[in-house]
Amino acid sequence: MTAEVHKETLDFQAEARQLLRLMIHSLYSNKEIFLRELISNASDACDKLRFEALTDEALFEGESGLRVRVSCDRQARTLTVTDNGIGMSRQEVIDHIGTIAKSGTRQFFESLTGDQAGDLRLIGQFGVGFYSAFIVAERVTLTTRRAGLGPEHGVRWESTGEGSYTLETVPCEHRGTEIVLHLRADEDEFLDGHRLREIIRRYSDSVSLPVEMPVEMPAETPTADEGGAGEWETVNRAAALWARPRKEITAEEYDEFYRHVAHDFEAPLAHVHTQIEGTQSYIALLYLPKRAPFDLWDRERGHGIKLYVRRVFIMEDTERLMPNYLRFVRGVVDSDDLPLNVSREILQHNRQLDVIRGASVKKVLGLLKDMAEGEPEKYQAFWAEFGRVMKEGPAEDYANREQIAKLLRFATTHGESGAQDISLDDYVGRMKEGQDRIYYITAESPLAARNSPHLEIFRKKGIEVLLLSERVDEWMLTGLTEYAGKPLQSVAKGELSLGGLEDAEEKRDLDVVTEEFKGLAERMGTTLAGKVKEVRVTHRLTDSPSCLVVDQDDMGMSLRKLLEATGQKIPANPPILEINPEHPLVKTLKREQDGVRFDDWAHLLFEQAMLSEGGQLEDPAAFVRRMNALLLAPAG
Ligand code: ADP
């Protein structure tokens, strides 16, 4: 087989240059982190090789001691990071290195504000990795060969980060990747061995692979530091952090390790570290990030939880190790009992892994519970970032739904700010005497929820209602039908039943007016046949003349809309129109003799109710015509 030898120039995607410029600008004050990024990538590449070599030892090519090397050349003004890991094929270089912008980049740019602090945060969420090299380098040359391919399959990638890169095939004797940074004029600090050692110890101490530098030569021979002397020494601690005794690990080390595994720029919000010994021995070191990564909603997100078996990296697969609603968790799980030669398929049905996963989920939920109780402000910050994901929990993880439910936070009619900061325990703790349900309303927006006519009677009686207006809420409700023995009840479903909250007198009054307005309700029902299932008198309204409800077991309006938006065909199911006998419009209508006018009013009361639900009118022009006719008509 002949290798492609041609040299070609390829363009980055349109956004790449802008992204790079922004990154260099935003990260400049923290520029030495580029070295951590390159070392983390190198260490990942070695982990991948070690794993692939489990089934194909030839990939080691006789050299199984994996390591990362960092050296500099003061004359050439270059800094070099080399690893003997898995390397990359030509196509992999194009896919992984030539593609800075991942899916969602355009969205990312739209979220930029121009405000430096905010943008720095965003760039952290975006994750810049390899490209952080351009913070200090004016040109970067990457030479790589994938383990297992012949020496003629080396690839050289070079770029100044200005919009294009070149790619050529070069002979490459050693497998793995070498990255040469041609430093910018004022970046001499990265040519200083002491400084480099200091950076490596600070940022890469917990990388489990040795990071080596040339043994320091006496000061008279400064140019010998290219590694030419052949003597290398390990600069970092090179021990798996998670396997060290917990009490010996400092908070800084935990934070730094997080940055390394999660490729995050910020420190984590919290971590939990368990070392279990017994019939099943394993270690889990799990972190909660401070901020949601920009691709949290992207199903094909990259980083997550790394699985190791006796310190050997096996795979990175959050899905197998965490349920979806905890997909933001980062860290490592290291099992002593799994066989080293496991494949993805075997892991899919592995009981030991199920046990580890179950225990890890409990640990994370416990961590969150402690935070919610002990550091409510911190928990609130967590909720603001990940609440929408956590709400997938009750439906996904039925076994843990009680614990998850405790962690949920809501906006309610009692909260002033509209923030989601009220727990179900708060709610239950202040339920009215005689109240036996947890009331909620779902709507398309926070405002529509808060102002819905359905809330009128609840306001009047001071009963708290959960305001649900996120898409995920409907999904959450399928798994959260009760809490602490109290069923959840939509305020827009079924006949209003306030149970013990109503006094006997009110009930009697209602019976009387229902009787009185029965004729009207029936007449309206005939007029609106096909549009509504039934018209009935209600006392759930105090200010509005009418509202729509559905039967207890029917699909709510907002869920219906949600499903219809996804293209599903939902069988038509007309709502019930409820009218407020206290309202002047309804009273007037009761007296209306003119058939045409009655018709118009009846339709208007229905259409108003539809609109305040955020619903679509079937014939908006007819609505406008009717309204105008009635506006112009002399009062009846
Ligand atoms: P990230 O690490 O966040 O995915 P990077 O831009 O740092 O983003 O790297 C992109 C990809 O390039 C990596 O996921 C990996 O597949 C590949 N890569 C980077 N550095 C190396 C390396 N030293 N050896 C092999 N592959 C690498």
XYZ file of C-alpha atoms and ligand atoms in Angstrom:
663
model
C 0.000 0.000 0.000
C 1.393 3.396 -0.859
C 0.830 6.265 1.446
C -0.489 9.606 0.233
C 2.473 11.908 0.175
C 0.859 15.021 -1.174
C 0.801 18.172 0.810
C -2.500 19.980 0.932
C -3.834 23.150 2.449
C -7.213 22.996 4.076
C -9.407 25.722 5.484
C -10.865 25.823 8.948
C -14.571 26.353 9.259
C -15.703 29.940 9.084
C -15.970 30.465 12.821
C -12.604 28.989 13.679
C -10.548 32.139 13.313
C -12.944 34.156 15.384
C -12.980 31.472 18.027
C -9.205 31.365 18.190
C -8.864 35.094 18.469
C -11.389 35.219 21.241
C -9.733 32.387 23.047
C -6.289 33.916 22.905
C -7.689 37.161 24.159
C -9.787 35.670 26.934
C -7.296 33.176 28.259
C -4.182 35.287 28.030
C -4.014 36.061 31.728
C -4.054 32.349 32.400
C -1.984 31.314 29.440
C 0.134 28.543 30.994
C -2.902 26.279 31.058
C -2.150 25.391 27.431
C 0.423 22.952 28.787
C -2.142 21.217 30.924
C -4.410 20.856 27.888
C -1.657 19.317 25.768
C -0.543 16.994 28.551
C -4.135 15.913 29.221
C -4.597 15.097 25.539
C -1.284 13.214 25.496
C -2.283 11.257 28.550
C -5.672 10.404 27.022
C -3.850 9.196 23.893
C -1.666 6.890 26.021
C -4.722 5.583 27.868
C -6.374 4.759 24.567
C -3.309 2.905 23.329
C -3.043 0.881 26.525
C -6.642 -0.149 26.126
C -6.383 -1.099 22.450
C -3.183 -2.993 23.165
C -5.031 -5.254 25.580
C -6.402 -7.081 22.579
C -3.556 -6.348 20.164
C -0.213 -6.259 21.839
C 1.566 -5.521 18.573
C 0.358 -1.943 18.889
C 3.016 -1.346 21.526
C 5.638 -1.900 18.802
C 7.933 -3.213 21.514
C 7.689 -0.086 23.609
C 5.098 -0.407 26.363
C 6.386 2.247 28.759
C 3.956 5.081 28.124
C 4.918 8.642 28.937
C 4.660 12.265 27.944
C 7.767 14.355 27.348
C 8.153 18.091 27.492
C 11.267 19.831 26.292
C 12.359 23.137 24.852
C 14.959 24.504 22.522
C 16.038 27.998 23.411
C 17.767 28.649 20.121
C 14.900 27.544 17.938
C 12.454 29.046 20.469
C 10.301 25.973 20.450
C 8.537 24.003 23.112
C 7.779 20.366 22.344
C 5.266 17.981 23.889
C 5.607 14.366 22.805
C 3.658 11.292 23.691
C 3.962 7.664 22.676
C 0.233 7.084 22.758
C -2.227 6.015 20.109
C -1.367 8.745 17.555
C -3.646 9.744 14.707
C -4.234 8.720 11.118
C -4.527 11.360 8.412
C -8.300 11.265 8.596
C -8.247 11.504 12.373
C -6.059 14.572 12.183
C -8.555 16.183 9.829
C -11.502 15.170 12.001
C -10.075 15.961 15.410
C -7.510 18.669 14.900
C -8.774 20.337 11.726
C -12.205 20.716 13.248
C -11.948 23.213 16.035
C -15.528 24.044 15.933
C -17.650 21.279 17.251
C -21.361 20.980 16.793
C -23.109 23.902 18.369
C -20.396 26.438 17.584
C -22.750 28.809 15.902
C -24.964 28.763 18.908
C -21.914 29.372 21.034
C -21.068 32.494 19.089
C -24.540 33.791 19.433
C -24.225 33.550 23.184
C -21.098 35.722 23.286
C -21.650 39.082 24.821
C -18.453 41.013 24.189
C -18.057 41.292 27.923
C -14.727 39.729 28.711
C -15.498 38.048 32.012
C -18.672 36.526 30.631
C -17.004 35.376 27.455
C -14.169 33.800 29.382
C -16.722 31.761 31.227
C -18.306 30.717 27.961
C -15.064 29.762 26.406
C -14.459 27.591 29.448
C -17.775 25.878 28.864
C -16.919 25.430 25.235
C -13.592 23.793 25.996
C -10.672 24.738 23.815
C -8.186 21.900 24.326
C -5.494 21.583 21.704
C -6.076 25.044 20.311
C -5.003 26.695 23.531
C -1.482 26.156 22.126
C -2.079 29.248 20.008
C -2.228 31.413 23.092
C 1.566 31.258 23.252
C 2.537 29.906 19.831
C 2.532 31.717 16.510
C 2.810 28.431 14.697
C 2.138 24.872 15.762
C 3.513 21.771 14.073
C 1.965 18.463 14.966
C 3.516 15.248 13.728
C 1.783 12.005 14.455
C 1.531 8.388 13.507
C -1.169 6.034 14.551
C -0.012 2.963 16.435
C -0.107 -0.069 14.165
C 0.339 1.818 10.870
C 3.716 1.640 9.147
C 6.343 4.417 9.542
C 5.369 5.760 6.093
C 1.976 6.777 7.467
C 3.174 9.705 9.514
C 1.177 12.919 9.144
C 2.312 16.466 9.657
C -0.206 19.177 10.412
C 0.870 22.774 10.625
C -0.966 26.014 11.182
C -0.568 29.568 12.340
C -4.171 29.522 13.468
C -5.069 32.014 10.765
C -7.793 30.219 8.892
C -6.055 27.324 7.213
C -3.681 24.477 7.914
C -1.413 22.277 5.846
C -1.331 18.548 5.941
C 1.371 16.317 4.529
C 2.460 12.740 4.806
C 5.888 12.331 6.358
C 7.876 9.321 7.452
C 7.483 8.820 11.175
C 9.418 6.159 12.979
C 7.829 6.483 16.402
C 4.166 6.073 17.002
C 2.359 8.781 18.921
C 2.209 12.527 18.632
C 4.719 15.321 18.784
C 3.546 18.881 19.076
C 6.033 21.669 18.469
C 5.043 25.152 19.558
C 6.925 27.958 17.826
C 6.608 30.473 20.595
C 5.550 34.067 20.123
C 8.197 36.712 20.669
C 7.312 37.512 24.255
C 6.789 33.999 25.541
C 10.312 33.224 26.676
C 9.143 32.029 30.061
C 8.185 28.762 28.410
C 11.807 28.188 27.442
C 12.817 28.074 31.059
C 13.098 24.551 32.473
C 12.321 25.654 36.020
C 9.218 27.448 34.988
C 8.048 24.466 32.929
C 8.627 22.077 35.847
C 6.675 24.371 38.078
C 3.745 24.482 35.643
C 3.725 20.727 35.170
C 3.763 20.123 38.919
C 1.021 22.635 39.441
C -1.314 21.464 36.703
C -0.407 17.918 35.847
C 0.735 16.358 39.075
C -2.247 14.076 39.261
C -1.926 12.811 35.698
C -1.207 9.145 36.297
C 1.296 8.944 33.477
C 4.899 10.105 33.934
C 5.503 13.550 32.463
C 9.216 13.707 31.753
C 11.663 16.500 31.116
C 15.324 16.320 30.204
C 17.589 16.091 33.242
C 18.723 19.665 33.899
C 22.165 20.267 32.484
C 24.658 22.485 34.264
C 24.136 26.132 33.411
C 27.135 26.245 31.000
C 25.435 23.974 28.500
C 22.029 25.542 28.087
C 21.443 24.162 24.611
C 21.606 20.549 25.709
C 18.066 20.698 26.947
C 16.550 19.330 23.724
C 16.749 15.937 25.323
C 19.730 15.172 23.174
C 21.621 13.960 26.188
C 19.041 11.185 26.383
C 18.485 11.540 30.104
C 14.904 12.137 31.172
C 13.413 12.475 34.582
C 9.817 12.327 35.750
C 8.578 15.690 36.900
C 5.084 14.948 38.176
C 3.942 12.552 40.847
C 2.534 10.189 38.199
C 0.259 8.245 40.520
C -3.452 7.840 39.968
C -4.894 10.459 42.264
C -8.083 8.552 42.924
C -6.164 5.579 44.304
C -4.299 7.642 46.900
C -5.630 7.815 50.464
C -8.304 10.479 50.634
C -6.879 12.318 53.583
C -3.603 12.872 51.752
C -5.238 14.642 48.821
C -5.530 18.399 49.065
C -8.455 20.453 47.832
C -6.196 21.941 45.135
C -5.232 18.495 43.932
C -8.850 17.464 43.691
C -9.642 20.614 41.713
C -6.692 20.218 39.402
C -7.526 16.599 38.710
C -11.031 17.646 37.809
C -9.726 20.119 35.256
C -7.648 17.357 33.788
C -10.413 14.740 33.471
C -13.193 17.115 32.562
C -11.136 19.402 30.311
C -12.737 22.282 32.186
C -11.163 25.623 32.907
C -12.978 26.175 36.128
C -12.796 24.394 39.437
C -15.640 21.972 40.146
C -18.588 22.750 42.383
C -18.170 19.674 44.565
C -16.850 16.138 44.533
C -17.412 12.806 46.177
C -14.669 10.226 46.510
C -15.425 6.649 47.556
C -12.974 3.829 47.925
C -14.835 0.579 48.496
C -13.070 -2.611 49.461
C -14.794 -5.913 49.868
C -16.368 -8.514 47.667
C -16.445 -5.795 45.032
C -13.618 -3.332 45.198
C -13.799 -0.110 43.302
C -13.075 3.558 43.524
C -15.259 6.358 42.285
C -14.169 9.977 42.205
C -17.067 12.003 40.874
C -17.400 15.712 40.344
C -20.180 18.195 39.798
C -19.119 20.951 37.407
C -19.889 24.563 38.213
C -21.382 25.227 34.841
C -23.239 23.298 32.244
C -21.052 22.607 29.203
C -22.404 24.195 26.068
C -23.242 20.793 24.643
C -25.157 19.473 27.639
C -28.187 19.044 25.410
C -26.213 17.388 22.664
C -26.762 13.653 22.752
C -23.339 12.941 21.353
C -21.425 14.820 23.989
C -17.844 13.729 24.401
C -16.415 13.788 27.851
C -17.876 12.210 30.908
C -16.834 9.502 33.235
C -13.786 7.408 32.589
C -13.819 3.772 33.459
C -10.584 2.148 34.568
C -9.851 -1.412 35.553
C -6.966 -1.588 38.011
C -5.688 1.806 36.793
C -5.898 0.842 33.101
C -8.212 3.083 31.140
C -11.032 1.142 29.485
C -13.449 3.646 28.060
C -15.134 6.942 28.509
C -18.842 6.376 28.640
C -21.054 8.436 30.829
C -24.180 6.674 29.691
C -23.111 3.315 31.012
C -22.001 4.768 34.334
C -24.601 7.447 34.996
C -28.255 7.829 34.075
C -29.145 10.572 31.632
C -30.403 12.985 34.236
C -26.940 12.981 35.831
C -25.083 13.296 32.555
C -23.210 16.363 33.780
C -21.271 14.314 36.347
C -17.577 13.977 35.560
C -14.829 11.822 36.979
C -13.400 8.321 37.115
C -14.567 4.915 38.200
C -11.871 2.301 38.746
C -12.859 -1.316 39.347
C -10.593 -4.017 40.731
C -12.852 -6.854 39.697
C -13.748 -6.387 36.060
C -11.631 -8.324 33.599
C -9.088 -6.191 31.782
C -10.084 -7.460 28.386
C -13.658 -6.259 28.573
C -15.339 -4.939 25.504
C -18.022 -2.341 25.262
C -20.566 -5.064 24.513
C -19.672 -7.067 27.599
C -19.883 -3.953 29.755
C -23.343 -3.279 28.461
C -24.697 -6.220 30.449
C -22.210 -6.463 33.253
C -23.648 -6.984 36.729
C -20.617 -5.641 38.548
C -20.847 -2.458 36.599
C -24.551 -2.214 37.423
C -23.683 -2.380 41.105
C -21.022 0.310 40.753
C -23.390 2.478 38.786
C -26.169 2.083 41.332
C -23.860 2.979 44.190
C -22.383 5.927 42.292
C -25.813 7.358 41.572
C -26.633 7.137 45.270
C -23.392 8.914 46.107
C -24.134 11.758 43.730
C -27.691 12.107 45.021
C -26.311 12.095 48.561
C -23.802 14.783 47.664
C -26.607 16.903 46.251
C -28.794 16.324 49.270
C -26.028 17.411 51.638
C -25.419 20.487 49.545
C -29.107 21.357 49.424
C -29.338 21.090 53.187
C -25.987 22.510 54.226
C -25.225 25.041 51.503
C -28.547 26.126 50.015
C -27.034 28.987 48.029
C -24.539 26.725 46.388
C -27.337 24.290 45.655
C -29.355 27.068 44.094
C -26.447 27.819 41.758
C -26.312 24.149 40.881
C -30.032 24.089 40.232
C -29.855 27.091 37.945
C -27.328 25.257 35.757
C -28.594 21.694 35.880
C -32.168 21.826 37.172
C -33.670 21.185 33.766
C -31.602 18.021 33.456
C -32.406 16.856 36.985
C -36.088 17.132 36.156
C -35.683 14.172 33.808
C -34.886 12.153 36.927
C -38.237 11.067 38.365
C -39.354 9.559 35.070
C -36.003 7.987 34.253
C -34.926 6.622 37.610
C -38.037 5.322 39.241
C -36.168 3.566 42.018
C -34.635 6.798 43.263
C -37.565 9.066 42.530
C -38.236 9.946 46.160
C -34.686 11.222 46.654
C -34.733 13.008 43.332
C -38.075 14.610 44.170
C -36.544 16.045 47.329
C -33.908 17.725 45.186
C -36.332 19.386 42.782
C -36.904 23.129 43.023
C -39.910 25.065 41.742
C -41.287 28.479 41.151
C -44.645 28.765 42.917
C -47.407 31.291 43.438
C -45.843 32.022 46.838
C -42.386 32.799 45.491
C -41.888 36.412 44.538
C -38.899 36.374 42.230
C -40.146 33.664 39.905
C -36.941 31.781 40.655
C -37.079 28.030 41.035
C -36.168 27.873 44.681
C -38.996 26.114 46.495
C -38.705 22.445 47.380
C -41.577 19.999 47.726
C -40.777 19.829 51.432
C -41.211 23.612 51.661
C -44.505 23.242 49.870
C -45.818 20.373 51.962
C -44.669 22.118 55.141
C -46.990 25.031 54.499
C -49.979 23.251 53.027
C -53.292 24.582 54.312
C -55.274 22.663 56.831
C -57.466 20.239 54.970
C -55.277 20.372 51.832
C -54.448 16.880 50.674
C -52.910 17.538 47.251
C -49.974 19.321 45.733
C -51.370 21.651 43.095
C -49.541 22.624 39.947
C -50.170 24.374 36.678
C -48.356 23.810 33.406
C -48.113 26.557 30.820
C -45.964 27.692 27.938
C -44.113 30.434 29.781
C -43.556 31.541 33.377
C -45.835 34.510 32.793
C -48.632 32.457 31.280
C -48.430 30.114 34.256
C -48.450 32.881 36.829
C -51.385 34.739 35.253
C -53.561 31.811 34.352
C -57.262 32.155 35.283
C -57.050 28.692 36.833
C -55.159 30.155 39.740
C -57.852 32.631 40.767
C -59.558 30.562 43.448
C -56.183 29.330 44.742
C -55.016 32.910 45.146
C -58.192 33.840 46.902
C -57.783 31.018 49.359
C -54.016 31.465 49.677
C -53.260 27.955 48.413
C -49.810 27.563 46.901
C -49.502 26.245 43.329
C -46.358 25.039 41.575
C -45.776 26.995 38.359
C -44.387 24.702 35.685
C -43.385 26.214 32.379
C -40.388 24.267 31.105
C -40.730 21.671 28.404
C -39.231 19.019 30.584
C -41.898 19.571 33.248
C -44.473 17.480 31.434
C -41.987 14.657 31.225
C -41.124 15.090 34.887
C -44.778 14.816 35.834
C -45.038 11.382 34.253
C -42.670 10.144 36.937
C -43.788 12.370 39.774
C -47.391 11.590 40.543
C -47.144 12.041 44.292
C -44.809 13.237 47.006
C -44.879 12.368 50.683
C -48.182 10.606 50.163
C -49.770 13.665 48.546
C -50.890 13.280 44.945
C -49.929 15.967 42.481
C -52.993 17.596 40.969
C -53.191 19.852 37.938
C -55.377 22.891 38.589
C -56.599 22.621 34.997
C -57.768 19.041 35.107
C -61.032 17.576 36.281
C -63.722 19.205 38.354
C -62.329 21.597 40.855
C -62.170 19.707 44.090
C -60.603 21.503 46.961
C -61.531 18.696 49.328
C -61.299 19.830 52.908
C -60.419 23.341 51.813
C -64.036 24.130 51.019
C -66.551 24.830 53.670
C -70.063 23.452 53.609
C -71.603 26.844 52.995
C -69.578 27.405 49.859
C -70.646 24.017 48.557
C -74.260 24.796 49.141
C -73.930 28.145 47.382
C -72.372 26.481 44.407
C -75.150 23.939 44.197
C -77.680 26.737 44.134
C -75.993 28.735 41.364
C -75.251 25.605 39.381
C -78.904 24.887 39.350
C -79.652 28.485 38.466
C -77.180 28.545 35.553
C -77.890 25.045 34.325
C -80.075 26.262 31.510
C -77.396 28.696 30.322
C -74.688 26.032 30.436
C -76.824 23.685 28.355
C -77.680 26.354 25.828
C -73.998 27.270 25.453
C -73.130 23.604 25.131
C -75.449 23.305 22.151
C -74.018 26.429 20.549
C -70.427 25.233 21.002
C -71.050 21.610 20.129
C -67.938 19.996 18.629
C -65.681 22.668 20.100
C -66.176 21.703 23.724
C -67.153 18.515 25.448
C -69.352 20.237 27.960
C -70.079 23.626 29.508
C -70.361 23.766 33.283
C -70.505 26.234 36.125
C -67.392 26.646 38.237
C -66.278 28.580 41.259
C -62.586 28.261 40.448
C -62.750 31.691 38.804
C -62.998 34.999 40.614
C -62.000 37.550 37.944
C -62.268 35.817 34.588
C -65.567 34.859 32.976
C -64.437 31.474 31.664
C -61.644 28.946 31.432
C -60.894 25.592 29.829
C -60.150 22.379 31.652
C -59.700 18.778 30.615
C -60.910 15.615 32.294
C -58.711 14.201 35.016
C -57.313 11.457 32.788
C -57.105 13.446 29.572
C -53.939 14.935 28.199
C -53.270 18.470 29.383
C -53.193 21.278 26.824
C -49.479 22.026 27.112
C -48.471 18.359 26.812
C -50.740 18.078 23.797
C -49.066 21.048 22.186
C -45.633 19.682 22.964
C -46.386 16.351 21.350
C -48.039 17.949 18.361
C -44.941 20.066 17.871
C -42.914 16.875 17.535
C -45.192 15.803 14.702
C -47.269 13.280 16.625
C -50.913 12.909 15.779
C -52.945 13.275 18.935
C -56.617 12.289 18.732
C -58.840 15.325 19.090
C -60.264 15.676 22.549
C -62.336 18.808 23.116
C -61.863 20.553 26.454
C -64.548 21.466 28.952
C -65.596 25.116 29.148
C -66.195 26.362 32.648
C -68.066 29.600 33.297
C -67.995 31.914 36.281
C -71.579 32.647 37.432
C -70.381 35.716 39.335
C -69.032 37.432 36.256
C -71.148 40.257 34.735
C -70.615 38.931 31.211
C -71.971 35.542 32.171
C -74.882 37.113 34.011
C -75.691 39.264 30.995
C -75.498 36.277 28.713
C -78.020 34.457 30.873
C -80.542 37.154 30.034
C -79.681 37.402 26.348
C -82.697 36.820 24.118
C -81.221 37.600 20.708
C -80.080 34.301 19.167
C -77.270 35.785 17.075
C -75.895 37.791 19.976
C -76.037 34.782 22.276
C -74.086 32.835 19.719
C -71.413 35.516 19.477
C -71.039 35.818 23.269
C -70.831 32.095 23.770
C -68.090 31.818 21.173
C -66.233 34.755 22.640
C -66.191 33.264 26.122
C -64.777 30.098 24.653
C -62.185 31.930 22.550
C -61.052 34.122 25.448
C -60.492 31.050 27.555
C -58.515 29.512 24.714
C -56.339 32.596 24.369
C -55.523 32.838 28.042
C -54.314 29.227 27.873
C -51.886 30.337 25.203
C -53.930 28.330 22.703
C -54.426 28.911 18.995
C -57.802 30.002 17.692
C -59.113 27.948 14.845
C -60.565 31.022 13.119
C -58.969 34.210 14.515
C -60.700 36.447 11.941
C -64.121 35.258 13.117
C -63.078 36.061 16.665
C -62.162 39.618 15.710
C -65.402 40.076 13.786
C -67.485 38.820 16.714
C -65.655 41.001 19.172
C -66.105 44.102 17.074
C -69.768 43.377 16.563
C -70.263 43.177 20.295
C -68.127 46.232 21.029
C -70.358 48.277 18.752
C -73.617 46.795 19.947
C -75.592 48.761 22.519
C -75.470 47.125 25.898
C -78.189 44.517 26.312
P -10.896 17.632 23.357
O -9.707 17.026 23.987
O -11.672 18.539 24.256
O -11.726 16.657 22.596
P -8.967 18.868 21.694
O -9.100 19.979 20.712
O -7.996 19.061 22.795
O -10.404 18.646 22.264
O -8.624 17.555 20.958
C -9.455 17.080 19.949
C -9.170 15.630 19.663
O -7.914 15.482 19.009
C -9.051 14.731 20.873
O -10.319 14.340 21.352
C -8.246 13.573 20.306
O -9.093 12.695 19.575
C -7.317 14.261 19.339
N -6.010 14.506 19.954
C -5.575 15.646 20.524
N -4.319 15.514 20.998
C -3.944 14.236 20.727
C -2.754 13.452 20.973
N -1.715 13.959 21.615
N -2.764 12.181 20.526
C -3.833 11.652 19.876
N -4.962 12.320 19.639
C -5.031 13.600 20.048
